[in-house]
Amino acid sequence: MAFDIEMIKEVYAQIPSRIAAARKVVGKPLTLTEKILYAHLTEGAASQAFKRGTSYVDFQPDRVAMQDATAQMALLQFMQAGRSQVAVPSTVHCDHLIQAEIGADQDLSKAKDKNKEVYDFLASVSNKYGIGFWKPGAGIIHQVVLENYAFPGGMMIGTDSHTPNAGGLGMIAIGVGGADACDVMAGLPWELKFPKLIGVKLTGKMSGWTSAKDVILKVAGILTVKGGTGAIVEYFGEGARSLSATGKGTICNMGAEIGATTSIFGYDEKSAAYLSGTGRSDIAALANGIAEHLTGDTEVYANPEQYFDQVIEINLSELEPHVNGPFTPDLAWPISKFAAAVRENGWPAKLDVGLIGSCTNSSYEDISRAASLAQQAVDKKLVAKSEYTITPGSEQVRFTVARDGFLDTFDKMGGVVLANACGPCIGQWARHGAEKQEKNSIITSFNRNFAKRADGNPNTHAFVASPEIVTALAIAGDLTFNPLTDTLTNSEGVQVRLEEPRGLELPTKGFAVEDAGYQAPAQDGSKVQVLVSPTSDRLQLLDSFAAWEGMDLKGLKLLIKAKGKCTTDHISMAGPWLKYRGHLDNISNNMLIGAVNAFNDATNSVKNQLSGGYGEVPATQRAYKAAGIGSIVVGDENYGEGSSREHAAMEPRFLGVRAILVKSFARIHETNLKKQGMLALTFANPSDYDLIQENDVIDINGLTTFAPGKSLEVVFHHADGTSHTVVANHTYNEGQIEWFKAGSALNLIKAAKA
Ligand code: SF4
């Protein structure tokens, strides 16, 4: 049903020759990461060696995966591309919009009702364009992908930051924004800065309470939340080969927390076992045929310092279980030091809730090991002191662990099974009492623990650990409990000890499922109608942006001169605005409301040059739009850093802003602006920023001869009759200038198709 063996055969047919060509170009032994990257270069790029960390390179990914919150805008844009089918196999997964409150069944049925129009849209648009659709309740994107689509040596992009989970099966899998997904689905290449490489050598073998999660908890402590930026992390060594494929997936998944582009393990016996266990022995057979290409070269792993930019070594035999947090995933504590840290820092020792599961940690191995502790609690007459929830990652895992009795075991311990969805991991948790904002502690087997992420309460101290440690601490109800050394008092007053968890990597009776929740698309979608109600406040079909009028831009108003940090959150806030991710007009009401106005140091308060008064940024811009007047936004350094969400570029474009002129851009946002047909310009002299006054009227000259490397001229006419002319640089290449002229990259794709 789900995987595409013919596509994988094609990829595997090319891998050996492409890697051989890369060897000639690079002239030295290759890491696994380099092999897969070179195997996915576009034709034109394949004959060059790239400088790590600086060269921008075009790749051709094999797959696209989208979660429901981000898929909406990606697919609304794709509908504009004029294609009848997606160019690469693609899937949509309904996982982010299900709120956890009571339990799986009630929560799922409530979500289906509340999000009906979004689900109907996603189902119909998938059906029309040949996209696989995973219904609400089918599971979380990354677990479903690992079970069905990930394959060694492949390359995938996904509209979610934990897409790297598929690296556990040897795939280069990278999180991107919806505009990138749209381009790849339309058949265009995908650009990435050739990454730096971090090697993590795993020696020894884990045992007892330690699990794969502890590897990434330890790595996060070493590299911190920024240490992986711009890098791909490649794991290797005998320790790596001893980890289950799902354990490897956990490590790659949480690699997003160190800012890594992605993480990856090589193909080995564990990968083959998982592929076979999930009904894909034909892929395992194909991978066995090219196994030498699906791992790094022997010389690389023998002398990693010569081939990676940084090398870390971890001995799994000595690795302790870790607990990371609170409020950041890189504050790493070995369990032996954690109790003292809790006491010294005054963190609430009483544990209110333990939550296991999520896309990070809900494999059969995870659930079976956690259940072995729950069973001990029942057998030893221990009553769990904390609330305890289980979020299965997929219906296939849920069905199988239910069949094998683990969910009954959790039930006896007082656990509540939530829907196969993100739930508390993304703040979709109607946690009763959270609004009181009381100081409290929770521990999860998820990946992120920033303030407010789970329940919206800034005083919730969230810690991250393996499912085994979460379960043990939930039984104890106490963060200072160390299950490796401490005892607990049972209901009969007897001191008892929890023995080491035990579990199985794969179910002995195999995986089973009655309805996995997959809906295949129509063979011919030409007659399928995409369902979007014209009165919806959550979804809105996009209209093409207007093409450039062919002349210089005169008489623009200054909308805002933003001061200091202006991230994509400042430009297009998340939180309650998530609801409008599929409705450009409605979400545009958050445009730049977090940016600080340099003239009054206020947020969301700018001068309306038409009325002379002050107004909210979106309302002021709508007034300019209604009057047929364009505007510009001026910004500071690294404008648009943060997420890759394209809304931050689409909103100003939609509301009639013509140019963003800043001291410097975050690269992804700059590209997003170009794709939407905006002018993304930088001050040739950054101090010119200071010349701009609140009532300025602006001209942009030089557009009729717009060319790569040729600066534009921007004239600021001040209210006192004087003016300043400044030089504005840009990084548009020939193709990107065509995007500007056409009104957007999508308009150009559409025109090329017509
Ligand atoms: S479970 Fe959490 S980390 Fe995983 S996809 Fe959902 S929100 Fe993201």
Tab-separated table of C-alpha atoms and ligand atoms in Angstrom, residues 67 95-96 140-143 160-163 165 253 257 357-361 391 393 421-428 446-448 453, ligand 1:
chain	number	residue	atom	x	y	z
A	67	GLN	CA	1.928	17.242	8.658
A	95	ASP	CA	-1.501	14.474	13.696
A	96	HIS	CA	-1.019	18.030	15.004
A	140	ILE	CA	2.305	10.828	13.981
A	141	ILE	CA	4.076	11.747	10.746
A	142	HIS	CA	7.576	10.547	11.698
A	143	GLN	CA	6.551	7.202	13.139
A	160	ASP	CA	8.176	19.417	10.180
A	161	SER	CA	11.367	19.925	12.156
A	162	HIS	CA	11.575	16.321	13.388
A	163	THR	CA	11.638	14.876	9.868
A	165	ASN	CA	13.619	10.731	12.493
A	253	ASN	CA	14.596	12.690	15.764
A	257	GLU	CA	17.159	19.899	19.338
A	357	GLY	CA	5.178	8.150	23.521
A	358	SER	CA	5.217	10.846	20.772
A	359	CYS	CA	7.064	10.537	17.465
A	360	THR	CA	10.316	10.376	19.413
A	361	ASN	CA	9.714	7.374	21.619
A	391	THR	CA	0.760	8.520	23.174
A	393	GLY	CA	3.056	6.946	17.444
A	421	ALA	CA	-1.231	12.055	17.608
A	422	CYS	CA	1.047	14.846	18.822
A	423	GLY	CA	-1.231	15.991	21.660
A	424	PRO	CA	0.703	17.302	24.681
A	425	CYS	CA	3.962	17.375	22.714
A	426	ILE	CA	2.759	20.365	20.670
A	427	GLY	CA	0.682	22.057	23.348
A	428	GLN	CA	-2.512	20.316	22.241
A	446	PHE	CA	9.241	13.733	23.944
A	447	ASN	CA	12.010	15.877	22.467
A	448	ARG	CA	11.279	19.545	23.262
A	453	ARG	CA	5.280	24.012	25.047
B	1	SF4	S1	4.935	14.365	18.425
B	1	SF4	FE1	5.844	16.338	18.958
B	1	SF4	S2	7.840	16.407	18.010
B	1	SF4	FE2	6.654	14.744	17.078
B	1	SF4	S3	5.761	15.627	15.236
B	1	SF4	FE3	4.279	15.818	16.884
B	1	SF4	S4	4.677	17.826	17.780
B	1	SF4	FE4	6.448	17.325	16.545
